[in-house]
């Protein structure tokens, strides 16, 4: 699927708003979006047309690979992410193929990243809401968090902070995830997959 080189990209970090959720596994999308905002030299501010915070900027070297991006953090709860994302897509006139959702993924081991285009939601409420609102044909950066230990419920696991062991690697992984998004936007999916899918 080719993307329009002049159209902006909408990069959505999925998470829940509020300080009590900030360090949860479910909020790793927000963590990556925050780092990308830092890299483009912007600060998140309230979007006028959607229940979200946004930063506008550019990613990539000067020249044809330089891309206009809108970084977004929906300020609805995770299971209502589709509404804000659709409003931003329409406002900024972003093709669905230029949307990237950054999210936690239970079925991938911790410290593993996977990029893909389209597919199912795998029970992830943020993806479920986005797909219901606009179909499945957007990019995903899946940030592996692994499965809950023992009999812990999935909902409890994703709403817990990363463990002290996981936190040792977390900054590096968030940094790598931000690199993967930049590579996807500037060099395309295949190149980003071969460099970052593990």
mmCIF file with all atom_site columns, C-alpha atoms in Angstrom:
data_model
loop_
_atom_site.group_PDB
_atom_site.id
_atom_site.type_symbol
_atom_site.label_atom_id
_atom_site.label_alt_id
_atom_site.label_comp_id
_atom_site.label_asym_id
_atom_site.label_entity_id
_atom_site.label_seq_id
_atom_site.pdbx_PDB_ins_code
_atom_site.Cartn_x
_atom_site.Cartn_y
_atom_site.Cartn_z
_atom_site.occupancy
_atom_site.B_iso_or_equiv
_atom_site.pdbx_formal_charge
_atom_site.auth_seq_id
_atom_site.auth_comp_id
_atom_site.auth_asym_id
_atom_site.auth_atom_id
_atom_site.pdbx_PDB_model_num
ATOM 1   C CA . UNK A 1 1   ? 0.000   0.000   0.000  1.00 0.00 ? 1   UNK A CA 1
ATOM 2   C CA . UNK A 1 2   ? 1.617   3.258   -1.042 1.00 0.00 ? 2   UNK A CA 1
ATOM 3   C CA . UNK A 1 3   ? 1.239   6.365   1.059  1.00 0.00 ? 3   UNK A CA 1
ATOM 4   C CA . UNK A 1 4   ? 0.919   9.922   -0.174 1.00 0.00 ? 4   UNK A CA 1
ATOM 5   C CA . UNK A 1 5   ? 4.333   11.545  0.415  1.00 0.00 ? 5   UNK A CA 1
ATOM 6   C CA . UNK A 1 6   ? 2.785   14.960  1.085  1.00 0.00 ? 6   UNK A CA 1
ATOM 7   C CA . UNK A 1 7   ? 0.062   13.792  3.502  1.00 0.00 ? 7   UNK A CA 1
ATOM 8   C CA . UNK A 1 8   ? 0.832   14.087  7.219  1.00 0.00 ? 8   UNK A CA 1
ATOM 9   C CA . UNK A 1 9   ? 1.219   11.074  9.492  1.00 0.00 ? 9   UNK A CA 1
ATOM 10  C CA . UNK A 1 10  ? -0.853  10.660  12.634 1.00 0.00 ? 10  UNK A CA 1
ATOM 11  C CA . UNK A 1 11  ? 1.121   8.822   15.307 1.00 0.00 ? 11  UNK A CA 1
ATOM 12  C CA . UNK A 1 12  ? -1.095  7.772   18.196 1.00 0.00 ? 12  UNK A CA 1
ATOM 13  C CA . UNK A 1 13  ? 0.249   6.612   21.533 1.00 0.00 ? 13  UNK A CA 1
ATOM 14  C CA . UNK A 1 14  ? -2.464  4.587   23.255 1.00 0.00 ? 14  UNK A CA 1
ATOM 15  C CA . UNK A 1 15  ? -2.937  4.838   27.016 1.00 0.00 ? 15  UNK A CA 1
ATOM 16  C CA . UNK A 1 16  ? -5.180  6.079   29.794 1.00 0.00 ? 16  UNK A CA 1
ATOM 17  C CA . UNK A 1 17  ? -5.122  9.723   30.952 1.00 0.00 ? 17  UNK A CA 1
ATOM 18  C CA . UNK A 1 18  ? -4.254  10.623  34.530 1.00 0.00 ? 18  UNK A CA 1
ATOM 19  C CA . UNK A 1 19  ? -1.154  10.370  36.740 1.00 0.00 ? 19  UNK A CA 1
ATOM 20  C CA . UNK A 1 20  ? -2.333  7.127   38.385 1.00 0.00 ? 20  UNK A CA 1
ATOM 21  C CA . UNK A 1 21  ? -1.946  5.327   35.023 1.00 0.00 ? 21  UNK A CA 1
ATOM 22  C CA . UNK A 1 22  ? 1.236   7.050   33.816 1.00 0.00 ? 22  UNK A CA 1
ATOM 23  C CA . UNK A 1 23  ? 3.700   4.217   34.516 1.00 0.00 ? 23  UNK A CA 1
ATOM 24  C CA . UNK A 1 24  ? 1.328   1.295   33.720 1.00 0.00 ? 24  UNK A CA 1
ATOM 25  C CA . UNK A 1 25  ? 2.198   -1.287  31.078 1.00 0.00 ? 25  UNK A CA 1
ATOM 26  C CA . UNK A 1 26  ? -0.987  -0.229  29.242 1.00 0.00 ? 26  UNK A CA 1
ATOM 27  C CA . UNK A 1 27  ? 0.473   3.295   28.892 1.00 0.00 ? 27  UNK A CA 1
ATOM 28  C CA . UNK A 1 28  ? 3.643   2.428   27.012 1.00 0.00 ? 28  UNK A CA 1
ATOM 29  C CA . UNK A 1 29  ? 2.120   4.097   23.917 1.00 0.00 ? 29  UNK A CA 1
ATOM 30  C CA . UNK A 1 30  ? 2.025   7.404   25.827 1.00 0.00 ? 30  UNK A CA 1
ATOM 31  C CA . UNK A 1 31  ? 5.671   6.895   26.862 1.00 0.00 ? 31  UNK A CA 1
ATOM 32  C CA . UNK A 1 32  ? 6.800   6.484   23.255 1.00 0.00 ? 32  UNK A CA 1
ATOM 33  C CA . UNK A 1 33  ? 4.666   9.442   22.106 1.00 0.00 ? 33  UNK A CA 1
ATOM 34  C CA . UNK A 1 34  ? 6.221   11.604  24.858 1.00 0.00 ? 34  UNK A CA 1
ATOM 35  C CA . UNK A 1 35  ? 9.722   10.736  23.665 1.00 0.00 ? 35  UNK A CA 1
ATOM 36  C CA . UNK A 1 36  ? 8.816   11.456  20.023 1.00 0.00 ? 36  UNK A CA 1
ATOM 37  C CA . UNK A 1 37  ? 7.406   14.843  21.097 1.00 0.00 ? 37  UNK A CA 1
ATOM 38  C CA . UNK A 1 38  ? 10.694  15.590  22.865 1.00 0.00 ? 38  UNK A CA 1
ATOM 39  C CA . UNK A 1 39  ? 12.590  14.670  19.699 1.00 0.00 ? 39  UNK A CA 1
ATOM 40  C CA . UNK A 1 40  ? 10.561  16.998  17.473 1.00 0.00 ? 40  UNK A CA 1
ATOM 41  C CA . UNK A 1 41  ? 10.910  19.764  20.075 1.00 0.00 ? 41  UNK A CA 1
ATOM 42  C CA . UNK A 1 42  ? 7.203   20.067  20.867 1.00 0.00 ? 42  UNK A CA 1
ATOM 43  C CA . UNK A 1 43  ? 4.971   19.993  23.930 1.00 0.00 ? 43  UNK A CA 1
ATOM 44  C CA . UNK A 1 44  ? 1.614   18.274  24.029 1.00 0.00 ? 44  UNK A CA 1
ATOM 45  C CA . UNK A 1 45  ? -1.331  20.647  24.108 1.00 0.00 ? 45  UNK A CA 1
ATOM 46  C CA . UNK A 1 46  ? -5.067  20.137  23.909 1.00 0.00 ? 46  UNK A CA 1
ATOM 47  C CA . UNK A 1 47  ? -6.394  19.519  20.425 1.00 0.00 ? 47  UNK A CA 1
ATOM 48  C CA . UNK A 1 48  ? -9.172  21.889  19.360 1.00 0.00 ? 48  UNK A CA 1
ATOM 49  C CA . UNK A 1 49  ? -11.184 19.329  17.439 1.00 0.00 ? 49  UNK A CA 1
ATOM 50  C CA . UNK A 1 50  ? -10.738 16.152  19.464 1.00 0.00 ? 50  UNK A CA 1
ATOM 51  C CA . UNK A 1 51  ? -10.507 14.790  22.983 1.00 0.00 ? 51  UNK A CA 1
ATOM 52  C CA . UNK A 1 52  ? -6.735  14.423  22.695 1.00 0.00 ? 52  UNK A CA 1
ATOM 53  C CA . UNK A 1 53  ? -3.404  16.102  23.248 1.00 0.00 ? 53  UNK A CA 1
ATOM 54  C CA . UNK A 1 54  ? -1.310  16.766  20.144 1.00 0.00 ? 54  UNK A CA 1
ATOM 55  C CA . UNK A 1 55  ? 2.099   17.941  18.991 1.00 0.00 ? 55  UNK A CA 1
ATOM 56  C CA . UNK A 1 56  ? 2.764   18.892  15.382 1.00 0.00 ? 56  UNK A CA 1
ATOM 57  C CA . UNK A 1 57  ? 6.258   18.572  13.975 1.00 0.00 ? 57  UNK A CA 1
ATOM 58  C CA . UNK A 1 58  ? 8.496   16.985  11.368 1.00 0.00 ? 58  UNK A CA 1
ATOM 59  C CA . UNK A 1 59  ? 10.409  13.699  11.387 1.00 0.00 ? 59  UNK A CA 1
ATOM 60  C CA . UNK A 1 60  ? 13.317  12.750  9.188  1.00 0.00 ? 60  UNK A CA 1
ATOM 61  C CA . UNK A 1 61  ? 16.313  14.340  7.526  1.00 0.00 ? 61  UNK A CA 1
ATOM 62  C CA . UNK A 1 62  ? 15.906  17.470  5.378  1.00 0.00 ? 62  UNK A CA 1
ATOM 63  C CA . UNK A 1 63  ? 14.763  16.586  1.877  1.00 0.00 ? 63  UNK A CA 1
ATOM 64  C CA . UNK A 1 64  ? 12.216  14.180  0.393  1.00 0.00 ? 64  UNK A CA 1
ATOM 65  C CA . UNK A 1 65  ? 12.190  11.830  3.411  1.00 0.00 ? 65  UNK A CA 1
ATOM 66  C CA . UNK A 1 66  ? 11.155  14.641  5.785  1.00 0.00 ? 66  UNK A CA 1
ATOM 67  C CA . UNK A 1 67  ? 7.575   14.076  6.935  1.00 0.00 ? 67  UNK A CA 1
ATOM 68  C CA . UNK A 1 68  ? 4.966   16.198  8.662  1.00 0.00 ? 68  UNK A CA 1
ATOM 69  C CA . UNK A 1 69  ? 3.637   14.385  11.708 1.00 0.00 ? 69  UNK A CA 1
ATOM 70  C CA . UNK A 1 70  ? 0.914   14.870  14.278 1.00 0.00 ? 70  UNK A CA 1
ATOM 71  C CA . UNK A 1 71  ? 1.683   13.058  17.538 1.00 0.00 ? 71  UNK A CA 1
ATOM 72  C CA . UNK A 1 72  ? -1.420  12.314  19.586 1.00 0.00 ? 72  UNK A CA 1
ATOM 73  C CA . UNK A 1 73  ? -2.441  10.965  22.966 1.00 0.00 ? 73  UNK A CA 1
ATOM 74  C CA . UNK A 1 74  ? -6.210  10.352  23.185 1.00 0.00 ? 74  UNK A CA 1
ATOM 75  C CA . UNK A 1 75  ? -7.564  11.763  26.453 1.00 0.00 ? 75  UNK A CA 1
ATOM 76  C CA . UNK A 1 76  ? -10.575 9.460   26.433 1.00 0.00 ? 76  UNK A CA 1
ATOM 77  C CA . UNK A 1 77  ? -9.979  6.168   28.189 1.00 0.00 ? 77  UNK A CA 1
ATOM 78  C CA . UNK A 1 78  ? -8.302  3.402   26.205 1.00 0.00 ? 78  UNK A CA 1
ATOM 79  C CA . UNK A 1 79  ? -11.561 1.693   25.178 1.00 0.00 ? 79  UNK A CA 1
ATOM 80  C CA . UNK A 1 80  ? -12.835 4.948   23.601 1.00 0.00 ? 80  UNK A CA 1
ATOM 81  C CA . UNK A 1 81  ? -9.686  5.808   21.599 1.00 0.00 ? 81  UNK A CA 1
ATOM 82  C CA . UNK A 1 82  ? -11.418 5.477   18.208 1.00 0.00 ? 82  UNK A CA 1
ATOM 83  C CA . UNK A 1 83  ? -13.451 8.699   18.573 1.00 0.00 ? 83  UNK A CA 1
ATOM 84  C CA . UNK A 1 84  ? -10.505 11.067  19.186 1.00 0.00 ? 84  UNK A CA 1
ATOM 85  C CA . UNK A 1 85  ? -8.328  9.335   16.561 1.00 0.00 ? 85  UNK A CA 1
ATOM 86  C CA . UNK A 1 86  ? -11.043 9.578   13.898 1.00 0.00 ? 86  UNK A CA 1
ATOM 87  C CA . UNK A 1 87  ? -11.624 13.264  14.713 1.00 0.00 ? 87  UNK A CA 1
ATOM 88  C CA . UNK A 1 88  ? -7.888  13.963  14.354 1.00 0.00 ? 88  UNK A CA 1
ATOM 89  C CA . UNK A 1 89  ? -7.676  11.951  11.133 1.00 0.00 ? 89  UNK A CA 1
ATOM 90  C CA . UNK A 1 90  ? -10.500 14.019  9.620  1.00 0.00 ? 90  UNK A CA 1
ATOM 91  C CA . UNK A 1 91  ? -9.203  17.360  10.907 1.00 0.00 ? 91  UNK A CA 1
ATOM 92  C CA . UNK A 1 92  ? -5.640  16.840  9.636  1.00 0.00 ? 92  UNK A CA 1
ATOM 93  C CA . UNK A 1 93  ? -6.772  14.966  6.476  1.00 0.00 ? 93  UNK A CA 1
ATOM 94  C CA . UNK A 1 94  ? -4.615  11.923  7.200  1.00 0.00 ? 94  UNK A CA 1
ATOM 95  C CA . UNK A 1 95  ? -5.064  8.795   5.039  1.00 0.00 ? 95  UNK A CA 1
ATOM 96  C CA . UNK A 1 96  ? -5.769  5.735   7.223  1.00 0.00 ? 96  UNK A CA 1
ATOM 97  C CA . UNK A 1 97  ? -2.558  4.119   5.916  1.00 0.00 ? 97  UNK A CA 1
ATOM 98  C CA . UNK A 1 98  ? -0.625  7.047   7.461  1.00 0.00 ? 98  UNK A CA 1
ATOM 99  C CA . UNK A 1 99  ? -1.885  6.323   10.975 1.00 0.00 ? 99  UNK A CA 1
ATOM 100 C CA . UNK A 1 100 ? 0.341   4.495   13.463 1.00 0.00 ? 100 UNK A CA 1
ATOM 101 C CA . UNK A 1 101 ? -1.019  3.128   16.762 1.00 0.00 ? 101 UNK A CA 1
ATOM 102 C CA . UNK A 1 102 ? 1.640   2.468   19.417 1.00 0.00 ? 102 UNK A CA 1
ATOM 103 C CA . UNK A 1 103 ? 0.343   -0.021  21.968 1.00 0.00 ? 103 UNK A CA 1
ATOM 104 C CA . UNK A 1 104 ? 1.194   -2.694  24.530 1.00 0.00 ? 104 UNK A CA 1
ATOM 105 C CA . UNK A 1 105 ? 0.939   -6.292  23.287 1.00 0.00 ? 105 UNK A CA 1
ATOM 106 C CA . UNK A 1 106 ? 0.363   -9.292  25.579 1.00 0.00 ? 106 UNK A CA 1
ATOM 107 C CA . UNK A 1 107 ? 1.194   -11.960 23.002 1.00 0.00 ? 107 UNK A CA 1
ATOM 108 C CA . UNK A 1 108 ? 4.763   -10.754 22.486 1.00 0.00 ? 108 UNK A CA 1
ATOM 109 C CA . UNK A 1 109 ? 7.533   -11.180 25.060 1.00 0.00 ? 109 UNK A CA 1
ATOM 110 C CA . UNK A 1 110 ? 8.776   -8.145  26.924 1.00 0.00 ? 110 UNK A CA 1
ATOM 111 C CA . UNK A 1 111 ? 11.612  -6.335  25.083 1.00 0.00 ? 111 UNK A CA 1
ATOM 112 C CA . UNK A 1 112 ? 10.214  -7.318  21.685 1.00 0.00 ? 112 UNK A CA 1
ATOM 113 C CA . UNK A 1 113 ? 8.849   -4.874  19.096 1.00 0.00 ? 113 UNK A CA 1
ATOM 114 C CA . UNK A 1 114 ? 6.777   -5.681  16.010 1.00 0.00 ? 114 UNK A CA 1
ATOM 115 C CA . UNK A 1 115 ? 5.557   -3.365  13.260 1.00 0.00 ? 115 UNK A CA 1
ATOM 116 C CA . UNK A 1 116 ? 2.682   -4.320  11.004 1.00 0.00 ? 116 UNK A CA 1
ATOM 117 C CA . UNK A 1 117 ? -0.068  -2.915  8.834  1.00 0.00 ? 117 UNK A CA 1
ATOM 118 C CA . UNK A 1 118 ? -3.662  -3.965  9.496  1.00 0.00 ? 118 UNK A CA 1
ATOM 119 C CA . UNK A 1 119 ? -4.808  -7.092  11.286 1.00 0.00 ? 119 UNK A CA 1
ATOM 120 C CA . UNK A 1 120 ? -7.018  -7.923  14.241 1.00 0.00 ? 120 UNK A CA 1
ATOM 121 C CA . UNK A 1 121 ? -7.204  -6.239  17.634 1.00 0.00 ? 121 UNK A CA 1
ATOM 122 C CA . UNK A 1 122 ? -6.163  -9.309  19.668 1.00 0.00 ? 122 UNK A CA 1
ATOM 123 C CA . UNK A 1 123 ? -8.503  -8.239  22.478 1.00 0.00 ? 123 UNK A CA 1
ATOM 124 C CA . UNK A 1 124 ? -6.784  -4.855  22.877 1.00 0.00 ? 124 UNK A CA 1
ATOM 125 C CA . UNK A 1 125 ? -9.518  -2.329  23.737 1.00 0.00 ? 125 UNK A CA 1
ATOM 126 C CA . UNK A 1 126 ? -7.725  0.640   22.195 1.00 0.00 ? 126 UNK A CA 1
ATOM 127 C CA . UNK A 1 127 ? -7.281  -1.145  18.862 1.00 0.00 ? 127 UNK A CA 1
ATOM 128 C CA . UNK A 1 128 ? -10.821 -2.506  19.040 1.00 0.00 ? 128 UNK A CA 1
ATOM 129 C CA . UNK A 1 129 ? -12.173 1.038   19.359 1.00 0.00 ? 129 UNK A CA 1
ATOM 130 C CA . UNK A 1 130 ? -9.952  2.386   16.554 1.00 0.00 ? 130 UNK A CA 1
ATOM 131 C CA . UNK A 1 131 ? -10.846 -0.464  14.182 1.00 0.00 ? 131 UNK A CA 1
ATOM 132 C CA . UNK A 1 132 ? -14.549 -0.066  14.901 1.00 0.00 ? 132 UNK A CA 1
ATOM 133 C CA . UNK A 1 133 ? -14.277 3.649   14.096 1.00 0.00 ? 133 UNK A CA 1
ATOM 134 C CA . UNK A 1 134 ? -12.215 3.478   10.902 1.00 0.00 ? 134 UNK A CA 1
ATOM 135 C CA . UNK A 1 135 ? -11.427 -0.080  9.836  1.00 0.00 ? 135 UNK A CA 1
ATOM 136 C CA . UNK A 1 136 ? -8.239  -2.104  10.408 1.00 0.00 ? 136 UNK A CA 1
ATOM 137 C CA . UNK A 1 137 ? -5.945  -0.663  7.717  1.00 0.00 ? 137 UNK A CA 1
ATOM 138 C CA . UNK A 1 138 ? -3.624  1.407   9.899  1.00 0.00 ? 138 UNK A CA 1
ATOM 139 C CA . UNK A 1 139 ? -0.076  0.649   11.086 1.00 0.00 ? 139 UNK A CA 1
ATOM 140 C CA . UNK A 1 140 ? 0.638   -0.740  14.536 1.00 0.00 ? 140 UNK A CA 1
ATOM 141 C CA . UNK A 1 141 ? 3.793   -0.720  16.603 1.00 0.00 ? 141 UNK A CA 1
ATOM 142 C CA . UNK A 1 142 ? 3.294   -3.581  19.036 1.00 0.00 ? 142 UNK A CA 1
ATOM 143 C CA . UNK A 1 143 ? 5.364   -3.217  22.210 1.00 0.00 ? 143 UNK A CA 1
ATOM 144 C CA . UNK A 1 144 ? 5.654   -6.618  23.869 1.00 0.00 ? 144 UNK A CA 1
ATOM 145 C CA . UNK A 1 145 ? 4.753   -6.785  27.552 1.00 0.00 ? 145 UNK A CA 1
ATOM 146 C CA . UNK A 1 146 ? 4.354   -10.568 27.835 1.00 0.00 ? 146 UNK A CA 1
ATOM 147 C CA . UNK A 1 147 ? 1.616   -12.486 29.603 1.00 0.00 ? 147 UNK A CA 1
ATOM 148 C CA . UNK A 1 148 ? 0.573   -12.029 33.245 1.00 0.00 ? 148 UNK A CA 1
ATOM 149 C CA . UNK A 1 149 ? 2.295   -14.358 35.704 1.00 0.00 ? 149 UNK A CA 1
ATOM 150 C CA . UNK A 1 150 ? 0.379   -17.200 37.352 1.00 0.00 ? 150 UNK A CA 1
ATOM 151 C CA . UNK A 1 151 ? -3.328  -16.546 37.613 1.00 0.00 ? 151 UNK A CA 1
ATOM 152 C CA . UNK A 1 152 ? -3.189  -12.768 37.524 1.00 0.00 ? 152 UNK A CA 1
ATOM 153 C CA . UNK A 1 153 ? -6.028  -11.290 35.474 1.00 0.00 ? 153 UNK A CA 1
ATOM 154 C CA . UNK A 1 154 ? -5.043  -9.562  32.223 1.00 0.00 ? 154 UNK A CA 1
ATOM 155 C CA . UNK A 1 155 ? -6.812  -6.339  33.282 1.00 0.00 ? 155 UNK A CA 1
ATOM 156 C CA . UNK A 1 156 ? -4.818  -6.232  36.537 1.00 0.00 ? 156 UNK A CA 1
ATOM 157 C CA . UNK A 1 157 ? -1.555  -6.965  34.748 1.00 0.00 ? 157 UNK A CA 1
ATOM 158 C CA . UNK A 1 158 ? -1.829  -4.245  32.088 1.00 0.00 ? 158 UNK A CA 1
ATOM 159 C CA . UNK A 1 159 ? -2.871  -1.648  34.691 1.00 0.00 ? 159 UNK A CA 1
ATOM 160 C CA . UNK A 1 160 ? 0.180   -2.362  36.858 1.00 0.00 ? 160 UNK A CA 1
ATOM 161 C CA . UNK A 1 161 ? 3.481   -0.513  36.541 1.00 0.00 ? 161 UNK A CA 1
ATOM 162 C CA . UNK A 1 162 ? 6.416   -2.257  34.901 1.00 0.00 ? 162 UNK A CA 1
ATOM 163 C CA . UNK A 1 163 ? 8.395   -4.414  37.352 1.00 0.00 ? 163 UNK A CA 1
ATOM 164 C CA . UNK A 1 164 ? 11.747  -3.221  38.692 1.00 0.00 ? 164 UNK A CA 1
ATOM 165 C CA . UNK A 1 165 ? 13.504  -5.731  36.428 1.00 0.00 ? 165 UNK A CA 1
ATOM 166 C CA . UNK A 1 166 ? 11.561  -4.511  33.373 1.00 0.00 ? 166 UNK A CA 1
ATOM 167 C CA . UNK A 1 167 ? 12.248  -0.880  34.263 1.00 0.00 ? 167 UNK A CA 1
ATOM 168 C CA . UNK A 1 168 ? 16.000  -1.452  33.854 1.00 0.00 ? 168 UNK A CA 1
ATOM 169 C CA . UNK A 1 169 ? 15.433  -1.897  30.124 1.00 0.00 ? 169 UNK A CA 1
ATOM 170 C CA . UNK A 1 170 ? 12.365  0.296   29.684 1.00 0.00 ? 170 UNK A CA 1
ATOM 171 C CA . UNK A 1 171 ? 14.083  3.547   28.676 1.00 0.00 ? 171 UNK A CA 1
ATOM 172 C CA . UNK A 1 172 ? 16.147  1.712   26.062 1.00 0.00 ? 172 UNK A CA 1
ATOM 173 C CA . UNK A 1 173 ? 13.045  -0.035  24.668 1.00 0.00 ? 173 UNK A CA 1
ATOM 174 C CA . UNK A 1 174 ? 10.974  3.163   24.531 1.00 0.00 ? 174 UNK A CA 1
ATOM 175 C CA . UNK A 1 175 ? 13.897  4.804   22.703 1.00 0.00 ? 175 UNK A CA 1
ATOM 176 C CA . UNK A 1 176 ? 14.071  1.895   20.247 1.00 0.00 ? 176 UNK A CA 1
ATOM 177 C CA . UNK A 1 177 ? 10.299  2.036   19.714 1.00 0.00 ? 177 UNK A CA 1
ATOM 178 C CA . UNK A 1 178 ? 10.553  5.750   18.877 1.00 0.00 ? 178 UNK A CA 1
ATOM 179 C CA . UNK A 1 179 ? 13.365  4.932   16.409 1.00 0.00 ? 179 UNK A CA 1
ATOM 180 C CA . UNK A 1 180 ? 11.124  2.278   14.811 1.00 0.00 ? 180 UNK A CA 1
ATOM 181 C CA . UNK A 1 181 ? 8.286   4.788   14.313 1.00 0.00 ? 181 UNK A CA 1
ATOM 182 C CA . UNK A 1 182 ? 10.677  7.308   12.751 1.00 0.00 ? 182 UNK A CA 1
ATOM 183 C CA . UNK A 1 183 ? 12.028  4.631   10.413 1.00 0.00 ? 183 UNK A CA 1
ATOM 184 C CA . UNK A 1 184 ? 8.492   3.585   9.414  1.00 0.00 ? 184 UNK A CA 1
ATOM 185 C CA . UNK A 1 185 ? 7.504   7.158   8.603  1.00 0.00 ? 185 UNK A CA 1
ATOM 186 C CA . UNK A 1 186 ? 10.655  8.069   6.670  1.00 0.00 ? 186 UNK A CA 1
ATOM 187 C CA . UNK A 1 187 ? 11.698  4.767   5.066  1.00 0.00 ? 187 UNK A CA 1
ATOM 188 C CA . UNK A 1 188 ? 8.553   2.636   4.868  1.00 0.00 ? 188 UNK A CA 1
ATOM 189 C CA . UNK A 1 189 ? 7.198   -0.494  6.542  1.00 0.00 ? 189 UNK A CA 1
ATOM 190 C CA . UNK A 1 190 ? 9.498   -3.138  5.024  1.00 0.00 ? 190 UNK A CA 1
ATOM 191 C CA . UNK A 1 191 ? 12.659  -1.288  5.927  1.00 0.00 ? 191 UNK A CA 1
ATOM 192 C CA . UNK A 1 192 ? 11.378  -0.625  9.463  1.00 0.00 ? 192 UNK A CA 1
ATOM 193 C CA . UNK A 1 193 ? 10.287  -4.251  9.926  1.00 0.00 ? 193 UNK A CA 1
ATOM 194 C CA . UNK A 1 194 ? 13.661  -5.624  8.852  1.00 0.00 ? 194 UNK A CA 1
ATOM 195 C CA . UNK A 1 195 ? 15.470  -3.216  11.198 1.00 0.00 ? 195 UNK A CA 1
ATOM 196 C CA . UNK A 1 196 ? 13.226  -3.414  14.279 1.00 0.00 ? 196 UNK A CA 1
ATOM 197 C CA . UNK A 1 197 ? 11.023  -6.525  14.276 1.00 0.00 ? 197 UNK A CA 1
ATOM 198 C CA . UNK A 1 198 ? 12.571  -8.998  16.677 1.00 0.00 ? 198 UNK A CA 1
#
